[in-house]
Amino acid sequence: MIKRLGIFLLTIPYYKDSYITYMVKEFSQYVEDIVVICDIEKQIQELKQLEKYASSIIDGFNNMELQNVLDEKGLINYDQLLIWDDSIYGPFYSMTEVFKAFSRSLSDMFGISQIEKEGSAGEKLLTYFLILNNKAIQVARFKGYFSEINQGNGIEKLYNGLVEAGLTWSSYISIENKKNEKAVLAKPYNPNILYAYMLIKDFMCPFLKRECFEDDNLSLNSGEELRCAINYITEYCDYDETLIWKDLIKRKNILDLKNLLHLEYVLPWKAY
């Protein structure tokens, strides 16, 4: 039995019965314990709902508290460490296959997807979801990388530090192993945004990036991928898509959503 700890970075205001509640609940099936890092003072009442699934909810600005909690839980004794953030909706599929793929990969770090590095050859992991094996945990602990994961781009800094230390990585969805040539064209961009529908449908990507709903993404495509992704999740995935809509309506202008998702309907004249 793999002993696995989860660390969840909550960077946005939390509200009850949200997509975040569902996500933390789902991940609690795959880890022995979850540590939530957030701004406690502003959300202390709302966060009580997460106490059902996370034993520790700590102040995101207190590095010492984070380090103490990790030491108390015996971090270096875990087989794996899962770190993820709130930039994703999901999971839309069981995460069992993701963790099995990590075990088969024999790599030190594992993520869902990768992207071509800017200005240089080679690829890198997208770090919204990152699994470390025990070797990576011990290296990161020795080098003090965990003290920064609650800062801006903290997970990416952790990943970059481990890559520089010579640790290996792989991803659930590989650029070189696509079934569809369209994905290869996405290499200079983030494939999770440009081809969200294809990755969810054809490659069983368990997440949809919240970044997909930013207005400037219409400069990359006409938005049909996102609309198709939402429709596919509604029809074929065991996921309550209203969790996505609830979050979008709270945070986005309804007119922007209409334009981004093409929410226009043309009725025949007999309907009047």
PDB file of C-alpha atoms in Angstrom:
ATOM      1  CA  MET A   1       0.000   0.000   0.000  1.00  0.00           C
ATOM      2  CA  ILE A   2       1.488   3.325  -1.089  1.00  0.00           C
ATOM      3  CA  LYS A   3       1.680   5.906   1.680  1.00  0.00           C
ATOM      4  CA  ARG A   4       0.781   9.259   0.119  1.00  0.00           C
ATOM      5  CA  LEU A   5       0.414  12.790   1.549  1.00  0.00           C
ATOM      6  CA  GLY A   6      -1.468  15.602  -0.175  1.00  0.00           C
ATOM      7  CA  ILE A   7      -0.784  19.347  -0.065  1.00  0.00           C
ATOM      8  CA  PHE A   8      -3.436  21.622  -1.553  1.00  0.00           C
ATOM      9  CA  LEU A   9      -2.728  25.293  -2.280  1.00  0.00           C
ATOM     10  CA  LEU A  10      -5.868  27.418  -1.986  1.00  0.00           C
ATOM     11  CA  THR A  11      -5.206  30.825  -3.517  1.00  0.00           C
ATOM     12  CA  ILE A  12      -8.721  32.140  -4.200  1.00  0.00           C
ATOM     13  CA  PRO A  13     -11.634  32.924  -1.832  1.00  0.00           C
ATOM     14  CA  TYR A  14     -13.296  29.703  -0.731  1.00  0.00           C
ATOM     15  CA  TYR A  15     -17.070  29.259  -0.523  1.00  0.00           C
ATOM     16  CA  LYS A  16     -19.116  26.298   0.682  1.00  0.00           C
ATOM     17  CA  ASP A  17     -20.131  23.449  -1.633  1.00  0.00           C
ATOM     18  CA  SER A  18     -17.807  24.674  -4.370  1.00  0.00           C
ATOM     19  CA  TYR A  19     -15.735  22.834  -6.956  1.00  0.00           C
ATOM     20  CA  ILE A  20     -12.905  23.019  -4.407  1.00  0.00           C
ATOM     21  CA  THR A  21     -14.910  21.086  -1.804  1.00  0.00           C
ATOM     22  CA  TYR A  22     -15.614  18.352  -4.349  1.00  0.00           C
ATOM     23  CA  MET A  23     -11.989  18.214  -5.506  1.00  0.00           C
ATOM     24  CA  VAL A  24     -10.542  17.927  -1.993  1.00  0.00           C
ATOM     25  CA  LYS A  25     -13.125  15.256  -1.167  1.00  0.00           C
ATOM     26  CA  GLU A  26     -12.183  13.235  -4.254  1.00  0.00           C
ATOM     27  CA  PHE A  27      -8.448  13.467  -3.578  1.00  0.00           C
ATOM     28  CA  SER A  28      -8.958  12.366   0.012  1.00  0.00           C
ATOM     29  CA  GLN A  29      -9.593   8.858  -1.384  1.00  0.00           C
ATOM     30  CA  TYR A  30      -6.029   8.629  -2.680  1.00  0.00           C
ATOM     31  CA  VAL A  31      -4.002  10.115   0.170  1.00  0.00           C
ATOM     32  CA  GLU A  32      -3.621   9.332   3.866  1.00  0.00           C
ATOM     33  CA  ASP A  33      -3.884  12.971   4.807  1.00  0.00           C
ATOM     34  CA  ILE A  34      -4.290  16.434   3.255  1.00  0.00           C
ATOM     35  CA  VAL A  35      -2.695  19.715   4.278  1.00  0.00           C
ATOM     36  CA  VAL A  36      -4.519  22.818   2.996  1.00  0.00           C
ATOM     37  CA  ILE A  37      -2.473  26.017   2.679  1.00  0.00           C
ATOM     38  CA  CYS A  38      -4.501  29.237   2.452  1.00  0.00           C
ATOM     39  CA  ASP A  39      -5.182  32.686   3.895  1.00  0.00           C
ATOM     40  CA  ILE A  40      -6.960  31.536   7.042  1.00  0.00           C
ATOM     41  CA  GLU A  41      -7.945  34.861   8.605  1.00  0.00           C
ATOM     42  CA  LYS A  42     -10.210  35.827   5.717  1.00  0.00           C
ATOM     43  CA  GLN A  43     -11.894  32.418   5.385  1.00  0.00           C
ATOM     44  CA  ILE A  44     -11.846  30.762   8.786  1.00  0.00           C
ATOM     45  CA  GLN A  45     -15.614  30.085   8.954  1.00  0.00           C
ATOM     46  CA  GLU A  46     -16.001  28.848   5.391  1.00  0.00           C
ATOM     47  CA  LEU A  47     -12.974  26.553   5.652  1.00  0.00           C
ATOM     48  CA  LYS A  48     -14.583  24.468   8.375  1.00  0.00           C
ATOM     49  CA  GLN A  49     -16.249  22.472   5.608  1.00  0.00           C
ATOM     50  CA  LEU A  50     -12.856  21.231   4.438  1.00  0.00           C
ATOM     51  CA  GLU A  51     -12.004  19.870   7.881  1.00  0.00           C
ATOM     52  CA  LYS A  52     -13.947  16.718   6.941  1.00  0.00           C
ATOM     53  CA  TYR A  53     -11.213  15.842   4.450  1.00  0.00           C
ATOM     54  CA  ALA A  54      -8.079  17.726   5.603  1.00  0.00           C
ATOM     55  CA  SER A  55      -6.521  17.338   9.047  1.00  0.00           C
ATOM     56  CA  SER A  56      -4.442  20.511   8.758  1.00  0.00           C
ATOM     57  CA  ILE A  57      -5.521  23.913   7.420  1.00  0.00           C
ATOM     58  CA  ILE A  58      -2.652  26.338   7.841  1.00  0.00           C
ATOM     59  CA  ASP A  59      -1.777  29.955   7.252  1.00  0.00           C
ATOM     60  CA  GLY A  60      -0.296  30.323   3.793  1.00  0.00           C
ATOM     61  CA  PHE A  61       1.934  33.190   4.899  1.00  0.00           C
ATOM     62  CA  ASN A  62       3.496  31.328   7.832  1.00  0.00           C
ATOM     63  CA  ASN A  63       6.501  29.361   6.567  1.00  0.00           C
ATOM     64  CA  MET A  64       7.362  28.102  10.042  1.00  0.00           C
ATOM     65  CA  GLU A  65       3.880  26.646  10.593  1.00  0.00           C
ATOM     66  CA  LEU A  66       4.053  24.842   7.255  1.00  0.00           C
ATOM     67  CA  GLN A  67       7.459  23.364   8.043  1.00  0.00           C
ATOM     68  CA  ASN A  68       6.309  22.268  11.509  1.00  0.00           C
ATOM     69  CA  VAL A  69       3.225  20.525  10.126  1.00  0.00           C
ATOM     70  CA  LEU A  70       5.267  18.664   7.504  1.00  0.00           C
ATOM     71  CA  ASP A  71       7.783  17.597  10.149  1.00  0.00           C
ATOM     72  CA  GLU A  72       5.014  16.422  12.494  1.00  0.00           C
ATOM     73  CA  LYS A  73       3.511  14.291   9.746  1.00  0.00           C
ATOM     74  CA  GLY A  74       6.881  12.686   9.047  1.00  0.00           C
ATOM     75  CA  LEU A  75       7.007  13.880   5.446  1.00  0.00           C
ATOM     76  CA  ILE A  76      10.199  12.014   4.522  1.00  0.00           C
ATOM     77  CA  ASN A  77       8.568   8.716   5.501  1.00  0.00           C
ATOM     78  CA  TYR A  78       5.906   8.997   2.823  1.00  0.00           C
ATOM     79  CA  ASP A  79       6.262   7.077  -0.445  1.00  0.00           C
ATOM     80  CA  GLN A  80       4.710   9.886  -2.455  1.00  0.00           C
ATOM     81  CA  LEU A  81       3.726  13.524  -2.062  1.00  0.00           C
ATOM     82  CA  LEU A  82       0.921  15.054  -4.140  1.00  0.00           C
ATOM     83  CA  ILE A  83       0.887  18.842  -4.491  1.00  0.00           C
ATOM     84  CA  TRP A  84      -1.860  20.596  -6.431  1.00  0.00           C
ATOM     85  CA  ASP A  85      -3.620  23.959  -6.555  1.00  0.00           C
ATOM     86  CA  ASP A  86      -7.041  25.470  -7.211  1.00  0.00           C
ATOM     87  CA  SER A  87      -6.384  26.428 -10.847  1.00  0.00           C
ATOM     88  CA  ILE A  88      -8.283  23.383 -12.129  1.00  0.00           C
ATOM     89  CA  TYR A  89     -11.813  22.000 -12.238  1.00  0.00           C
ATOM     90  CA  GLY A  90     -12.284  18.267 -11.760  1.00  0.00           C
ATOM     91  CA  PRO A  91     -11.377  15.502 -11.506  1.00  0.00           C
ATOM     92  CA  PHE A  92     -13.689  14.248 -14.245  1.00  0.00           C
ATOM     93  CA  TYR A  93     -12.273  10.705 -14.146  1.00  0.00           C
ATOM     94  CA  SER A  94     -10.964   8.402 -11.448  1.00  0.00           C
ATOM     95  CA  MET A  95      -7.411   9.360 -10.466  1.00  0.00           C
ATOM     96  CA  THR A  96      -6.429   5.703 -10.055  1.00  0.00           C
ATOM     97  CA  GLU A  97      -5.013   5.508 -13.582  1.00  0.00           C
ATOM     98  CA  VAL A  98      -2.913   8.630 -13.016  1.00  0.00           C
ATOM     99  CA  PHE A  99      -1.251   7.178  -9.930  1.00  0.00           C
ATOM    100  CA  LYS A 100      -0.751   3.823 -11.680  1.00  0.00           C
ATOM    101  CA  ALA A 101       0.914   5.633 -14.580  1.00  0.00           C
ATOM    102  CA  PHE A 102       3.303   7.333 -12.153  1.00  0.00           C
ATOM    103  CA  SER A 103       4.283   3.962 -10.659  1.00  0.00           C
ATOM    104  CA  ARG A 104       4.934   2.544 -14.148  1.00  0.00           C
ATOM    105  CA  SER A 105       6.980   5.553 -15.217  1.00  0.00           C
ATOM    106  CA  LEU A 106       9.813   4.990 -12.690  1.00  0.00           C
ATOM    107  CA  SER A 107      10.376   8.770 -12.722  1.00  0.00           C
ATOM    108  CA  ASP A 108      10.948  10.931  -9.647  1.00  0.00           C
ATOM    109  CA  MET A 109       8.239  13.469 -10.511  1.00  0.00           C
ATOM    110  CA  PHE A 110       4.980  13.161 -12.390  1.00  0.00           C
ATOM    111  CA  GLY A 111       2.398  15.598 -13.734  1.00  0.00           C
ATOM    112  CA  ILE A 112      -0.658  15.583 -15.950  1.00  0.00           C
ATOM    113  CA  SER A 113       0.685  17.495 -18.936  1.00  0.00           C
ATOM    114  CA  GLN A 114       3.751  19.190 -20.328  1.00  0.00           C
ATOM    115  CA  ILE A 115       4.608  22.159 -22.513  1.00  0.00           C
ATOM    116  CA  GLU A 116       7.500  23.249 -24.673  1.00  0.00           C
ATOM    117  CA  LYS A 117       9.924  25.562 -22.879  1.00  0.00           C
ATOM    118  CA  GLU A 118       9.948  29.164 -24.047  1.00  0.00           C
ATOM    119  CA  GLY A 119      12.970  30.142 -26.093  1.00  0.00           C
ATOM    120  CA  SER A 120      14.738  26.797 -25.818  1.00  0.00           C
ATOM    121  CA  ALA A 121      14.516  23.173 -26.874  1.00  0.00           C
ATOM    122  CA  GLY A 122      12.884  20.632 -24.638  1.00  0.00           C
ATOM    123  CA  GLU A 123       9.743  20.369 -22.550  1.00  0.00           C
ATOM    124  CA  LYS A 124       8.738  20.911 -18.941  1.00  0.00           C
ATOM    125  CA  LEU A 125       5.889  19.836 -16.696  1.00  0.00           C
ATOM    126  CA  LEU A 126       2.928  22.082 -16.009  1.00  0.00           C
ATOM    127  CA  THR A 127       2.973  22.175 -12.233  1.00  0.00           C
ATOM    128  CA  TYR A 128      -0.662  22.686 -11.227  1.00  0.00           C
ATOM    129  CA  PHE A 129      -0.536  18.986 -10.298  1.00  0.00           C
ATOM    130  CA  LEU A 130       2.716  17.377  -9.194  1.00  0.00           C
ATOM    131  CA  ILE A 131       3.550  14.016  -7.596  1.00  0.00           C
ATOM    132  CA  LEU A 132       6.955  13.368  -6.008  1.00  0.00           C
ATOM    133  CA  ASN A 133       8.422   9.999  -5.054  1.00  0.00           C
ATOM    134  CA  ASN A 134      10.339   9.500  -1.809  1.00  0.00           C
ATOM    135  CA  LYS A 135      13.669  10.339  -3.435  1.00  0.00           C
ATOM    136  CA  ALA A 136      12.325  13.688  -4.650  1.00  0.00           C
ATOM    137  CA  ILE A 137      10.748  14.336  -1.230  1.00  0.00           C
ATOM    138  CA  GLN A 138      14.065  13.815   0.530  1.00  0.00           C
ATOM    139  CA  VAL A 139      16.017  16.000  -1.919  1.00  0.00           C
ATOM    140  CA  ALA A 140      13.419  18.793  -1.656  1.00  0.00           C
ATOM    141  CA  ARG A 141      13.435  18.533   2.152  1.00  0.00           C
ATOM    142  CA  PHE A 142      17.231  18.662   2.298  1.00  0.00           C
ATOM    143  CA  LYS A 143      17.401  21.696   0.009  1.00  0.00           C
ATOM    144  CA  GLY A 144      14.577  23.516   1.793  1.00  0.00           C
ATOM    145  CA  TYR A 145      12.298  23.750  -1.249  1.00  0.00           C
ATOM    146  CA  PHE A 146       9.103  23.084   0.717  1.00  0.00           C
ATOM    147  CA  SER A 147       9.454  26.376   2.554  1.00  0.00           C
ATOM    148  CA  GLU A 148       8.584  28.216  -0.680  1.00  0.00           C
ATOM    149  CA  ILE A 149       5.637  26.248  -2.031  1.00  0.00           C
ATOM    150  CA  ASN A 150       3.190  28.640  -0.375  1.00  0.00           C
ATOM    151  CA  GLN A 151       4.688  31.578  -2.287  1.00  0.00           C
ATOM    152  CA  GLY A 152       3.894  32.717  -5.838  1.00  0.00           C
ATOM    153  CA  ASN A 153       4.803  30.006  -8.371  1.00  0.00           C
ATOM    154  CA  GLY A 154       5.977  27.924  -5.412  1.00  0.00           C
ATOM    155  CA  ILE A 155       5.220  24.529  -6.981  1.00  0.00           C
ATOM    156  CA  GLU A 156       7.037  25.515 -10.172  1.00  0.00           C
ATOM    157  CA  LYS A 157      10.069  26.662  -8.159  1.00  0.00           C
ATOM    158  CA  LEU A 158      10.081  23.317  -6.357  1.00  0.00           C
ATOM    159  CA  TYR A 159       9.906  21.447  -9.663  1.00  0.00           C
ATOM    160  CA  ASN A 160      12.658  23.563 -11.260  1.00  0.00           C
ATOM    161  CA  GLY A 161      14.928  23.034  -8.272  1.00  0.00           C
ATOM    162  CA  LEU A 162      14.499  19.268  -8.445  1.00  0.00           C
ATOM    163  CA  VAL A 163      15.149  19.230 -12.202  1.00  0.00           C
ATOM    164  CA  GLU A 164      18.367  21.179 -11.628  1.00  0.00           C
ATOM    165  CA  ALA A 165      19.292  18.604  -8.992  1.00  0.00           C
ATOM    166  CA  GLY A 166      19.095  15.917 -11.683  1.00  0.00           C
ATOM    167  CA  LEU A 167      15.776  14.284 -10.821  1.00  0.00           C
ATOM    168  CA  THR A 168      13.673  12.808 -13.616  1.00  0.00           C
ATOM    169  CA  TRP A 169      10.084  13.571 -14.588  1.00  0.00           C
ATOM    170  CA  SER A 170       7.323  12.363 -16.901  1.00  0.00           C
ATOM    171  CA  SER A 171       3.694  13.221 -17.610  1.00  0.00           C
ATOM    172  CA  TYR A 172       0.371  11.447 -17.959  1.00  0.00           C
ATOM    173  CA  ILE A 173      -0.219  13.144 -21.313  1.00  0.00           C
ATOM    174  CA  SER A 174       2.961  13.315 -23.369  1.00  0.00           C
ATOM    175  CA  ILE A 175       3.635  15.697 -26.260  1.00  0.00           C
ATOM    176  CA  GLU A 176       5.400  12.936 -28.193  1.00  0.00           C
ATOM    177  CA  ASN A 177       2.582  10.446 -27.719  1.00  0.00           C
ATOM    178  CA  LYS A 178      -0.433  12.215 -29.202  1.00  0.00           C
ATOM    179  CA  LYS A 179      -3.122  10.515 -31.282  1.00  0.00           C
ATOM    180  CA  ASN A 180      -4.076  13.750 -32.960  1.00  0.00           C
ATOM    181  CA  GLU A 181      -1.723  15.976 -34.963  1.00  0.00           C
ATOM    182  CA  LYS A 182      -3.534  19.076 -33.734  1.00  0.00           C
ATOM    183  CA  ALA A 183      -1.922  18.674 -30.315  1.00  0.00           C
ATOM    184  CA  VAL A 184       1.562  18.883 -31.822  1.00  0.00           C
ATOM    185  CA  LEU A 185       0.653  22.300 -33.200  1.00  0.00           C
ATOM    186  CA  ALA A 186      -0.105  23.394 -29.647  1.00  0.00           C
ATOM    187  CA  LYS A 187       3.481  22.915 -28.484  1.00  0.00           C
ATOM    188  CA  PRO A 188       4.379  26.640 -28.253  1.00  0.00           C
ATOM    189  CA  TYR A 189       1.184  27.189 -26.249  1.00  0.00           C
ATOM    190  CA  ASN A 190      -0.500  25.546 -23.279  1.00  0.00           C
ATOM    191  CA  PRO A 191      -2.310  22.462 -24.667  1.00  0.00           C
ATOM    192  CA  ASN A 192      -4.630  22.406 -21.638  1.00  0.00           C
ATOM    193  CA  ILE A 193      -6.053  25.696 -22.908  1.00  0.00           C
ATOM    194  CA  LEU A 194      -5.804  25.389 -26.658  1.00  0.00           C
ATOM    195  CA  TYR A 195      -7.105  21.798 -26.897  1.00  0.00           C
ATOM    196  CA  ALA A 196      -9.061  21.302 -23.696  1.00  0.00           C
ATOM    197  CA  TYR A 197     -11.825  19.274 -25.358  1.00  0.00           C
ATOM    198  CA  MET A 198      -9.474  16.910 -27.153  1.00  0.00           C
ATOM    199  CA  LEU A 199      -7.396  16.234 -24.040  1.00  0.00           C
ATOM    200  CA  ILE A 200     -10.467  15.485 -21.908  1.00  0.00           C
ATOM    201  CA  LYS A 201     -12.183  13.349 -24.558  1.00  0.00           C
ATOM    202  CA  ASP A 202      -9.298  11.498 -26.243  1.00  0.00           C
ATOM    203  CA  PHE A 203      -6.677  11.402 -23.505  1.00  0.00           C
ATOM    204  CA  MET A 204      -8.905  11.296 -20.442  1.00  0.00           C
ATOM    205  CA  CYS A 205      -7.320  14.393 -18.943  1.00  0.00           C
ATOM    206  CA  PRO A 206      -9.020  14.637 -15.525  1.00  0.00           C
ATOM    207  CA  PHE A 207      -8.901  18.428 -15.303  1.00  0.00           C
ATOM    208  CA  LEU A 208      -9.993  21.620 -17.028  1.00  0.00           C
ATOM    209  CA  LYS A 209      -7.869  24.693 -16.351  1.00  0.00           C
ATOM    210  CA  ARG A 210      -9.737  27.704 -14.967  1.00  0.00           C
ATOM    211  CA  GLU A 211      -7.371  29.744 -17.140  1.00  0.00           C
ATOM    212  CA  CYS A 212      -9.338  28.512 -20.165  1.00  0.00           C
ATOM    213  CA  PHE A 213     -12.047  31.012 -19.277  1.00  0.00           C
ATOM    214  CA  GLU A 214      -9.847  34.082 -19.654  1.00  0.00           C
ATOM    215  CA  ASP A 215     -10.885  36.476 -22.436  1.00  0.00           C
ATOM    216  CA  ASP A 216      -7.498  36.644 -24.137  1.00  0.00           C
ATOM    217  CA  ASN A 217      -7.688  32.946 -25.053  1.00  0.00           C
ATOM    218  CA  LEU A 218     -10.026  33.885 -27.893  1.00  0.00           C
ATOM    219  CA  SER A 219      -6.908  35.092 -29.693  1.00  0.00           C
ATOM    220  CA  LEU A 220      -5.701  31.454 -29.866  1.00  0.00           C
ATOM    221  CA  ASN A 221      -8.938  29.867 -31.078  1.00  0.00           C
ATOM    222  CA  SER A 222     -12.586  30.781 -31.509  1.00  0.00           C
ATOM    223  CA  GLY A 223     -13.639  29.140 -28.270  1.00  0.00           C
ATOM    224  CA  GLU A 224     -15.205  26.009 -29.732  1.00  0.00           C
ATOM    225  CA  GLU A 225     -12.831  23.717 -27.783  1.00  0.00           C
ATOM    226  CA  LEU A 226     -14.028  25.101 -24.473  1.00  0.00           C
ATOM    227  CA  ARG A 227     -17.722  24.880 -25.346  1.00  0.00           C
ATOM    228  CA  CYS A 228     -17.250  21.293 -26.555  1.00  0.00           C
ATOM    229  CA  ALA A 229     -15.303  20.431 -23.391  1.00  0.00           C
ATOM    230  CA  ILE A 230     -18.137  21.655 -21.164  1.00  0.00           C
ATOM    231  CA  ASN A 231     -20.696  19.723 -23.217  1.00  0.00           C
ATOM    232  CA  TYR A 232     -18.596  16.548 -23.069  1.00  0.00           C
ATOM    233  CA  ILE A 233     -18.156  16.807 -19.290  1.00  0.00           C
ATOM    234  CA  THR A 234     -21.927  17.254 -18.943  1.00  0.00           C
ATOM    235  CA  GLU A 235     -22.818  14.251 -21.103  1.00  0.00           C
ATOM    236  CA  TYR A 236     -20.083  11.705 -20.482  1.00  0.00           C
ATOM    237  CA  CYS A 237     -18.265  12.415 -17.203  1.00  0.00           C
ATOM    238  CA  ASP A 238     -19.369  11.587 -13.677  1.00  0.00           C
ATOM    239  CA  TYR A 239     -19.040  15.199 -12.593  1.00  0.00           C
ATOM    240  CA  ASP A 240     -21.579  17.850 -11.660  1.00  0.00           C
ATOM    241  CA  GLU A 241     -20.857  20.559 -14.228  1.00  0.00           C
ATOM    242  CA  THR A 242     -22.910  23.046 -12.184  1.00  0.00           C
ATOM    243  CA  LEU A 243     -19.846  23.300  -9.914  1.00  0.00           C
ATOM    244  CA  ILE A 244     -18.048  24.929 -12.846  1.00  0.00           C
ATOM    245  CA  TRP A 245     -20.964  27.221 -13.674  1.00  0.00           C
ATOM    246  CA  LYS A 246     -21.371  28.262 -10.039  1.00  0.00           C
ATOM    247  CA  ASP A 247     -17.724  29.298  -9.866  1.00  0.00           C
ATOM    248  CA  LEU A 248     -17.790  31.088 -13.222  1.00  0.00           C
ATOM    249  CA  ILE A 249     -20.906  33.086 -12.371  1.00  0.00           C
ATOM    250  CA  LYS A 250     -19.356  34.163  -9.077  1.00  0.00           C
ATOM    251  CA  ARG A 251     -16.120  35.348 -10.666  1.00  0.00           C
ATOM    252  CA  LYS A 252     -16.839  36.310 -14.266  1.00  0.00           C
ATOM    253  CA  ASN A 253     -18.915  38.907 -16.044  1.00  0.00           C
ATOM    254  CA  ILE A 254     -21.899  37.148 -17.603  1.00  0.00           C
ATOM    255  CA  LEU A 255     -21.386  38.973 -20.908  1.00  0.00           C
ATOM    256  CA  ASP A 256     -17.783  37.748 -21.076  1.00  0.00           C
ATOM    257  CA  LEU A 257     -18.989  34.193 -20.500  1.00  0.00           C
ATOM    258  CA  LYS A 258     -21.554  34.572 -23.269  1.00  0.00           C
ATOM    259  CA  ASN A 259     -18.867  35.670 -25.719  1.00  0.00           C
ATOM    260  CA  LEU A 260     -16.302  33.094 -24.585  1.00  0.00           C
ATOM    261  CA  LEU A 261     -18.651  30.100 -24.722  1.00  0.00           C
ATOM    262  CA  HIS A 262     -20.788  31.245 -27.666  1.00  0.00           C
ATOM    263  CA  LEU A 263     -23.954  31.184 -25.602  1.00  0.00           C
ATOM    264  CA  GLU A 264     -26.149  32.565 -28.368  1.00  0.00           C
ATOM    265  CA  TYR A 265     -29.143  30.636 -29.618  1.00  0.00           C
ATOM    266  CA  VAL A 266     -31.021  31.344 -32.863  1.00  0.00           C
ATOM    267  CA  LEU A 267     -34.701  30.401 -32.630  1.00  0.00           C
ATOM    268  CA  PRO A 268     -36.861  29.615 -35.673  1.00  0.00           C
ATOM    269  CA  TRP A 269     -39.574  32.122 -36.447  1.00  0.00           C
ATOM    270  CA  LYS A 270     -42.295  29.644 -35.373  1.00  0.00           C
ATOM    271  CA  ALA A 271     -40.964  29.792 -31.822  1.00  0.00           C
ATOM    272  CA  TYR A 272     -42.185  33.376 -31.406  1.00  0.00           C
TER     273      TYR A 272
END
